[in-house]
């Protein structure tokens, strides 16, 4: 059975992430969306909130589950018996950073393959950061994030 | 009447910015240099100081005015009845970030066009950050910034 | 009066070109779509066919005219009294080539400004070459080119 | 059953290609290495020679077969009932071209996914072209291509 | 006598740095590895620790010495009578940043040349940051850093 | 004694090449400008003409000599007892190609180092190809090439 992991911060999940999840869920038997719990990086949503929003957004896809990890991604992959990492690529700058991470992960765990899927062009400008910035300034993020995320963002920034 | 906005932090204005202002002022009827007031980003100069330095540097160009904004650029553009954003491009990394912003702004305000002008090669290495770093370490920034900025930088760092 | 030139081979015009033409026609008083007649480069369509297809595609835009040139672009610009060149940018590789051309043109004609507009993401993969390749192999290019071009391509490749 | 296609010119197959084949054969049930027969592009080896060399190099991998196609890749994929295209990425310039092709193929065949695998760094400088150039000038290409290819190259260039 | 400087944070030195040092030491009469003391940037190791680790790693190379500097690199170069800066390049993003710095340094000190050496592909994914991140999460960094650094990293993170 | 080679087509030499020659001649004891004789590539000038123009342009630099080679650069380097290749970098696209060549050359000749020098920004748009294109269309290439080359280009294209 081919188990793949789609790791990320997902702070919060966007429609770009969702597109990658839908498309890669068709390539593998099982896809684990894995939220990185990074105590050194300030996040807008807690890991629990992020997991809840992802679960709400992917509930229609059967072979997808949502989990979280801290520590090395390769250790999480070993524990889950997964040998495939899925990453979305938008731009050249993504490419270089992701290449570096893929090579490091292969160095740490030789059997692990990182595969890349190009982001749908209609989401090519989209990132969690830009969504948060726009939402924090009162801009509309409909069409950019799942409805559940739109609502959560409105709550977070309503008193601003 | 074609109104264009040239937005930025301008902390402080450099000769590279000034070159873009001079050249794009000839393309449009009115050009608004718009200083972003971002409370989340630490700046060396206050918005007032930055505006004053820009005004000093662009006083010879008739159709240029200096303003500031906080919040979304698209809201400022709507208020000013401007449908053109001007940005300078220096390098590939600029290109990707600016492309992302241009697409997001078009998503938020469909009639808004972002146009890009290549920075003069003699300023291709220039940025407000590198100017501040060099000035803070006692390096000479003549030829890189307008005279009024050179003086202000010397004041800021004289006790360092 | 601001006269701008949008130069290219247009062999043939695509919906990506058309998007740039529509958007930049709103920025300037007059826009000249200028087909390059390059005797050293093999083309699928003659200059006359290319001009005819462009005329068919832009007939709804008032301030756009279609012309052709051979020789240096700067000489054509001088003759037309135009001081603005419009170019579409899709990707980093475009960017570097276009930057080189813009700098060379500025060297040859100091008053000439090249401005860049980002291609709509939905056309980011589109080029005349890829359209010709797909059409020559019997693929469908609807949505990628104006209807008149689709028909012309079908004719060109019908006996292949 | 997941069927994937690894398309290319393979003129000739290199150790970089072989690395991608070995690694991606583990990700899918069946992998078809598909040699493009392009009458418009001059090649050093005939399609038959290229297929023979690939067969010699991949005989140890069970779920890999070798085939050829002309025309559109998407038509070949449909015929083979394959919904996955595998491509190796070496560098930023690869990335932009491959992104363009992946988007065009998705436009022509919506269910088709292109996945990218990073080339092993030790082959990051390797391409069929550079191998041919070095071999044609009498340089040693051992370690860069499978032994069968090294021999074939020596034959091709022995009288030069 | 050709004196070259190889500047950096070296927090800590990696095998990628060591490869650049070994190779560039053969190009010049004297090579100074210069640790930047930057009070504004948080580091894992003190300047003294960093110098000690570099000294341990380069003791087998005769014409290499280790020093540190604060302030402008060009001032340090003038003091050392060095007219050559050596930098390693891994990726496109390195390239643009390093180009900017090289141009600024040439502006500040016209006789200073920055030369670039490509990082060995086997270290192309390596950086001090990624080494620290992996080590902090309990990953193995053998083969990525000199033995003395591996030990120091283990000490630093042992209670985490 | 440090012997370096600066290889290229130099069809013809530009002021950008000359700038790299002047600057790198100060870094090494002896610099050989090596014109590649490539029978498969169409050139405007013969190897003899190219060498003559380079000699005219570098006559003021003592430690520079001009030579030509065919075949592998590494074989020429071995014959000349040179262990350093000098290359100029202008842009990201240069970078990737040159990186590939540098790695291949190191694979073929382990002791050979390729060092890169950034092109002076005022020549960043300059290449032999663009110079030939402009000259062939009657444009002025003064300031872009040495006077001797300007004259030779005028002769070549006078009847066009």
PDB file of N, CA and C in Angstrom, chain C residues 30-93:
ATOM      1  N   UNK C  30      -3.179  55.469 -27.268  1.00  0.00           N
ATOM      2  CA  UNK C  30      -3.141  54.761 -28.533  1.00  0.00           C
ATOM      3  C   UNK C  30      -2.178  53.598 -28.381  1.00  0.00           C
ATOM      4  N   UNK C  31      -2.581  52.416 -28.868  1.00  0.00           N
ATOM      5  CA  UNK C  31      -1.703  51.242 -28.762  1.00  0.00           C
ATOM      6  C   UNK C  31      -1.498  50.651 -30.151  1.00  0.00           C
ATOM      7  N   UNK C  32      -0.234  50.530 -30.546  1.00  0.00           N
ATOM      8  CA  UNK C  32       0.091  49.945 -31.851  1.00  0.00           C
ATOM      9  C   UNK C  32       0.615  48.527 -31.642  1.00  0.00           C
ATOM     10  N   UNK C  33      -0.133  47.538 -32.131  1.00  0.00           N
ATOM     11  CA  UNK C  33       0.359  46.158 -32.109  1.00  0.00           C
ATOM     12  C   UNK C  33       1.269  46.012 -33.324  1.00  0.00           C
ATOM     13  N   UNK C  34       2.553  45.745 -33.090  1.00  0.00           N
ATOM     14  CA  UNK C  34       3.532  45.794 -34.184  1.00  0.00           C
ATOM     15  C   UNK C  34       4.129  44.413 -34.449  1.00  0.00           C
ATOM     16  N   UNK C  35       3.812  43.885 -35.628  1.00  0.00           N
ATOM     17  CA  UNK C  35       4.304  42.554 -36.002  1.00  0.00           C
ATOM     18  C   UNK C  35       5.714  42.662 -36.568  1.00  0.00           C
ATOM     19  N   UNK C  36       6.633  41.900 -35.981  1.00  0.00           N
ATOM     20  CA  UNK C  36       8.018  41.907 -36.449  1.00  0.00           C
ATOM     21  C   UNK C  36       8.148  41.041 -37.697  1.00  0.00           C
ATOM     22  N   UNK C  37       8.668  41.629 -38.749  1.00  0.00           N
ATOM     23  CA  UNK C  37       8.952  40.925 -40.000  1.00  0.00           C
ATOM     24  C   UNK C  37      10.418  40.531 -39.954  1.00  0.00           C
ATOM     25  N   UNK C  38      10.705  39.295 -39.605  1.00  0.00           N
ATOM     26  CA  UNK C  38      12.093  38.875 -39.453  1.00  0.00           C
ATOM     27  C   UNK C  38      12.435  37.834 -40.513  1.00  0.00           C
ATOM     28  N   UNK C  39      13.138  38.249 -41.562  1.00  0.00           N
ATOM     29  CA  UNK C  39      13.399  37.325 -42.671  1.00  0.00           C
ATOM     30  C   UNK C  39      14.266  36.128 -42.246  1.00  0.00           C
ATOM     31  N   UNK C  40      14.991  36.257 -41.101  1.00  0.00           N
ATOM     32  CA  UNK C  40      15.869  35.154 -40.684  1.00  0.00           C
ATOM     33  C   UNK C  40      15.161  34.092 -39.860  1.00  0.00           C
ATOM     34  N   UNK C  41      13.917  34.336 -39.492  1.00  0.00           N
ATOM     35  CA  UNK C  41      13.224  33.382 -38.620  1.00  0.00           C
ATOM     36  C   UNK C  41      12.066  32.762 -39.384  1.00  0.00           C
ATOM     37  N   UNK C  42      12.020  31.448 -39.426  1.00  0.00           N
ATOM     38  CA  UNK C  42      10.947  30.772 -40.131  1.00  0.00           C
ATOM     39  C   UNK C  42       9.637  30.961 -39.382  1.00  0.00           C
ATOM     40  N   UNK C  43       8.588  31.326 -40.114  1.00  0.00           N
ATOM     41  CA  UNK C  43       7.306  31.498 -39.435  1.00  0.00           C
ATOM     42  C   UNK C  43       6.262  30.605 -40.095  1.00  0.00           C
ATOM     43  N   UNK C  44       5.200  30.317 -39.358  1.00  0.00           N
ATOM     44  CA  UNK C  44       4.120  29.494 -39.924  1.00  0.00           C
ATOM     45  C   UNK C  44       3.226  30.362 -40.811  1.00  0.00           C
ATOM     46  N   UNK C  45       2.915  31.566 -40.333  1.00  0.00           N
ATOM     47  CA  UNK C  45       2.038  32.466 -41.075  1.00  0.00           C
ATOM     48  C   UNK C  45       2.846  33.631 -41.668  1.00  0.00           C
ATOM     49  N   UNK C  46       2.408  34.146 -42.807  1.00  0.00           N
ATOM     50  CA  UNK C  46       3.074  35.335 -43.357  1.00  0.00           C
ATOM     51  C   UNK C  46       2.712  36.541 -42.496  1.00  0.00           C
ATOM     52  N   UNK C  47       3.462  37.631 -42.654  1.00  0.00           N
ATOM     53  CA  UNK C  47       3.166  38.848 -41.905  1.00  0.00           C
ATOM     54  C   UNK C  47       1.740  39.305 -42.212  1.00  0.00           C
ATOM     55  N   UNK C  48       1.339  39.171 -43.464  1.00  0.00           N
ATOM     56  CA  UNK C  48      -0.005  39.614 -43.854  1.00  0.00           C
ATOM     57  C   UNK C  48      -1.074  38.780 -43.130  1.00  0.00           C
ATOM     58  N   UNK C  49      -0.888  37.466 -43.094  1.00  0.00           N
ATOM     59  CA  UNK C  49      -1.841  36.610 -42.381  1.00  0.00           C
ATOM     60  C   UNK C  49      -1.887  36.950 -40.892  1.00  0.00           C
ATOM     61  N   UNK C  50      -0.705  37.182 -40.324  1.00  0.00           N
ATOM     62  CA  UNK C  50      -0.650  37.504 -38.893  1.00  0.00           C
ATOM     63  C   UNK C  50      -1.388  38.808 -38.591  1.00  0.00           C
ATOM     64  N   UNK C  51      -1.148  39.812 -39.443  1.00  0.00           N
ATOM     65  CA  UNK C  51      -1.822  41.104 -39.257  1.00  0.00           C
ATOM     66  C   UNK C  51      -3.343  40.927 -39.376  1.00  0.00           C
ATOM     67  N   UNK C  52      -3.753  40.169 -40.347  1.00  0.00           N
ATOM     68  CA  UNK C  52      -5.190  39.962 -40.564  1.00  0.00           C
ATOM     69  C   UNK C  52      -5.844  39.291 -39.351  1.00  0.00           C
ATOM     70  N   UNK C  53      -5.172  38.271 -38.806  1.00  0.00           N
ATOM     71  CA  UNK C  53      -5.731  37.591 -37.634  1.00  0.00           C
ATOM     72  C   UNK C  53      -5.794  38.524 -36.428  1.00  0.00           C
ATOM     73  N   UNK C  54      -4.748  39.339 -36.231  1.00  0.00           N
ATOM     74  CA  UNK C  54      -4.773  40.284 -35.102  1.00  0.00           C
ATOM     75  C   UNK C  54      -5.919  41.283 -35.292  1.00  0.00           C
ATOM     76  N   UNK C  55      -6.034  41.808 -36.524  1.00  0.00           N
ATOM     77  CA  UNK C  55      -7.112  42.768 -36.783  1.00  0.00           C
ATOM     78  C   UNK C  55      -8.475  42.164 -36.464  1.00  0.00           C
ATOM     79  N   UNK C  56      -8.659  40.902 -36.859  1.00  0.00           N
ATOM     80  CA  UNK C  56      -9.913  40.220 -36.546  1.00  0.00           C
ATOM     81  C   UNK C  56     -10.149  40.125 -35.045  1.00  0.00           C
ATOM     82  N   UNK C  57      -9.078  39.935 -34.283  1.00  0.00           N
ATOM     83  CA  UNK C  57      -9.223  39.694 -32.842  1.00  0.00           C
ATOM     84  C   UNK C  57      -9.373  40.978 -32.030  1.00  0.00           C
ATOM     85  N   UNK C  58      -8.883  42.127 -32.555  1.00  0.00           N
ATOM     86  CA  UNK C  58      -8.894  43.356 -31.752  1.00  0.00           C
ATOM     87  C   UNK C  58      -9.889  44.392 -32.279  1.00  0.00           C
ATOM     88  N   UNK C  59     -10.734  43.987 -33.217  1.00  0.00           N
ATOM     89  CA  UNK C  59     -11.620  44.962 -33.868  1.00  0.00           C
ATOM     90  C   UNK C  59     -12.552  45.657 -32.878  1.00  0.00           C
ATOM     91  N   UNK C  60     -12.783  45.048 -31.692  1.00  0.00           N
ATOM     92  CA  UNK C  60     -13.681  45.635 -30.709  1.00  0.00           C
ATOM     93  C   UNK C  60     -13.003  46.702 -29.841  1.00  0.00           C
ATOM     94  N   UNK C  61     -11.704  46.904 -30.005  1.00  0.00           N
ATOM     95  CA  UNK C  61     -11.011  47.877 -29.153  1.00  0.00           C
ATOM     96  C   UNK C  61     -10.668  49.098 -29.995  1.00  0.00           C
ATOM     97  N   UNK C  62     -11.188  50.252 -29.587  1.00  0.00           N
ATOM     98  CA  UNK C  62     -11.107  51.456 -30.426  1.00  0.00           C
ATOM     99  C   UNK C  62      -9.695  51.985 -30.657  1.00  0.00           C
ATOM    100  N   UNK C  63      -8.901  52.091 -29.574  1.00  0.00           N
ATOM    101  CA  UNK C  63      -7.620  52.792 -29.729  1.00  0.00           C
ATOM    102  C   UNK C  63      -6.448  51.876 -30.085  1.00  0.00           C
ATOM    103  N   UNK C  64      -6.765  50.721 -30.655  1.00  0.00           N
ATOM    104  CA  UNK C  64      -5.696  49.807 -31.045  1.00  0.00           C
ATOM    105  C   UNK C  64      -5.584  49.768 -32.567  1.00  0.00           C
ATOM    106  N   UNK C  65      -4.354  49.889 -33.058  1.00  0.00           N
ATOM    107  CA  UNK C  65      -4.149  49.667 -34.493  1.00  0.00           C
ATOM    108  C   UNK C  65      -3.065  48.607 -34.675  1.00  0.00           C
ATOM    109  N   UNK C  66      -3.017  48.028 -35.877  1.00  0.00           N
ATOM    110  CA  UNK C  66      -2.058  46.938 -36.129  1.00  0.00           C
ATOM    111  C   UNK C  66      -1.118  47.368 -37.243  1.00  0.00           C
ATOM    112  N   UNK C  67       0.176  47.143 -37.038  1.00  0.00           N
ATOM    113  CA  UNK C  67       1.170  47.548 -38.027  1.00  0.00           C
ATOM    114  C   UNK C  67       2.277  46.489 -38.055  1.00  0.00           C
ATOM    115  N   UNK C  68       3.276  46.690 -38.893  1.00  0.00           N
ATOM    116  CA  UNK C  68       4.409  45.761 -38.864  1.00  0.00           C
ATOM    117  C   UNK C  68       5.689  46.567 -38.998  1.00  0.00           C
ATOM    118  N   UNK C  69       6.801  45.934 -38.637  1.00  0.00           N
ATOM    119  CA  UNK C  69       8.077  46.614 -38.801  1.00  0.00           C
ATOM    120  C   UNK C  69       9.161  45.580 -39.078  1.00  0.00           C
ATOM    121  N   UNK C  70      10.242  46.066 -39.678  1.00  0.00           N
ATOM    122  CA  UNK C  70      11.450  45.244 -39.771  1.00  0.00           C
ATOM    123  C   UNK C  70      12.550  46.174 -39.289  1.00  0.00           C
ATOM    124  N   UNK C  71      13.708  45.674 -39.035  1.00  0.00           N
ATOM    125  CA  UNK C  71      14.762  46.540 -38.518  1.00  0.00           C
ATOM    126  C   UNK C  71      14.629  46.705 -37.021  1.00  0.00           C
ATOM    127  N   UNK C  72      15.243  47.774 -36.494  1.00  0.00           N
ATOM    128  CA  UNK C  72      15.277  47.978 -35.049  1.00  0.00           C
ATOM    129  C   UNK C  72      13.930  48.479 -34.536  1.00  0.00           C
ATOM    130  N   UNK C  73      13.513  47.937 -33.405  1.00  0.00           N
ATOM    131  CA  UNK C  73      12.279  48.402 -32.773  1.00  0.00           C
ATOM    132  C   UNK C  73      12.368  49.891 -32.429  1.00  0.00           C
ATOM    133  N   UNK C  74      13.549  50.339 -31.986  1.00  0.00           N
ATOM    134  CA  UNK C  74      13.681  51.750 -31.599  1.00  0.00           C
ATOM    135  C   UNK C  74      13.458  52.679 -32.787  1.00  0.00           C
ATOM    136  N   UNK C  75      13.848  52.250 -33.981  1.00  0.00           N
ATOM    137  CA  UNK C  75      13.612  53.083 -35.166  1.00  0.00           C
ATOM    138  C   UNK C  75      12.116  53.171 -35.469  1.00  0.00           C
ATOM    139  N   UNK C  76      11.440  52.054 -35.343  1.00  0.00           N
ATOM    140  CA  UNK C  76       9.986  52.046 -35.540  1.00  0.00           C
ATOM    141  C   UNK C  76       9.296  52.947 -34.512  1.00  0.00           C
ATOM    142  N   UNK C  77       9.761  52.871 -33.261  1.00  0.00           N
ATOM    143  CA  UNK C  77       9.173  53.688 -32.191  1.00  0.00           C
ATOM    144  C   UNK C  77       9.357  55.174 -32.486  1.00  0.00           C
ATOM    145  N   UNK C  78      10.561  55.532 -32.900  1.00  0.00           N
ATOM    146  CA  UNK C  78      10.829  56.933 -33.241  1.00  0.00           C
ATOM    147  C   UNK C  78       9.895  57.408 -34.349  1.00  0.00           C
ATOM    148  N   UNK C  79       9.753  56.586 -35.377  1.00  0.00           N
ATOM    149  CA  UNK C  79       8.926  56.951 -36.534  1.00  0.00           C
ATOM    150  C   UNK C  79       7.469  57.159 -36.109  1.00  0.00           C
ATOM    151  N   UNK C  80       7.021  56.325 -35.169  1.00  0.00           N
ATOM    152  CA  UNK C  80       5.628  56.386 -34.719  1.00  0.00           C
ATOM    153  C   UNK C  80       5.437  57.395 -33.598  1.00  0.00           C
ATOM    154  N   UNK C  81       6.532  58.030 -33.178  1.00  0.00           N
ATOM    155  CA  UNK C  81       6.493  58.980 -32.075  1.00  0.00           C
ATOM    156  C   UNK C  81       5.990  58.318 -30.775  1.00  0.00           C
ATOM    157  N   UNK C  82       6.399  57.085 -30.597  1.00  0.00           N
ATOM    158  CA  UNK C  82       5.983  56.342 -29.403  1.00  0.00           C
ATOM    159  C   UNK C  82       7.143  56.256 -28.429  1.00  0.00           C
ATOM    160  N   UNK C  83       6.865  56.443 -27.142  1.00  0.00           N
ATOM    161  CA  UNK C  83       7.944  56.364 -26.153  1.00  0.00           C
ATOM    162  C   UNK C  83       7.726  55.256 -25.144  1.00  0.00           C
ATOM    163  N   UNK C  84       6.766  54.392 -25.449  1.00  0.00           N
ATOM    164  CA  UNK C  84       6.453  53.301 -24.515  1.00  0.00           C
ATOM    165  C   UNK C  84       6.371  51.981 -25.277  1.00  0.00           C
ATOM    166  N   UNK C  85       7.071  50.981 -24.756  1.00  0.00           N
ATOM    167  CA  UNK C  85       6.984  49.611 -25.265  1.00  0.00           C
ATOM    168  C   UNK C  85       6.268  48.794 -24.201  1.00  0.00           C
ATOM    169  N   UNK C  86       5.286  48.005 -24.585  1.00  0.00           N
ATOM    170  CA  UNK C  86       4.573  47.142 -23.641  1.00  0.00           C
ATOM    171  C   UNK C  86       4.992  45.701 -23.885  1.00  0.00           C
ATOM    172  N   UNK C  87       5.292  44.984 -22.812  1.00  0.00           N
ATOM    173  CA  UNK C  87       5.629  43.565 -22.935  1.00  0.00           C
ATOM    174  C   UNK C  87       4.892  42.774 -21.860  1.00  0.00           C
ATOM    175  N   UNK C  88       4.488  41.571 -22.196  1.00  0.00           N
ATOM    176  CA  UNK C  88       3.886  40.691 -21.195  1.00  0.00           C
ATOM    177  C   UNK C  88       4.951  39.823 -20.566  1.00  0.00           C
ATOM    178  N   UNK C  89       4.825  39.556 -19.282  1.00  0.00           N
ATOM    179  CA  UNK C  89       5.777  38.681 -18.593  1.00  0.00           C
ATOM    180  C   UNK C  89       5.042  37.454 -18.092  1.00  0.00           C
ATOM    181  N   UNK C  90       5.561  36.284 -18.389  1.00  0.00           N
ATOM    182  CA  UNK C  90       4.959  35.062 -17.864  1.00  0.00           C
ATOM    183  C   UNK C  90       5.817  34.415 -16.799  1.00  0.00           C
ATOM    184  N   UNK C  91       7.130  34.363 -17.076  1.00  0.00           N
ATOM    185  CA  UNK C  91       7.965  33.523 -16.226  1.00  0.00           C
ATOM    186  C   UNK C  91       9.340  34.140 -16.097  1.00  0.00           C
ATOM    187  N   UNK C  92      10.115  33.555 -15.200  1.00  0.00           N
ATOM    188  CA  UNK C  92      11.448  34.052 -14.917  1.00  0.00           C
ATOM    189  C   UNK C  92      12.309  34.081 -16.175  1.00  0.00           C
ATOM    190  N   UNK C  93      12.157  33.098 -17.041  1.00  0.00           N
ATOM    191  CA  UNK C  93      12.995  33.081 -18.243  1.00  0.00           C
ATOM    192  C   UNK C  93      12.613  34.214 -19.190  1.00  0.00           C
TER     193      UNK C  93
END
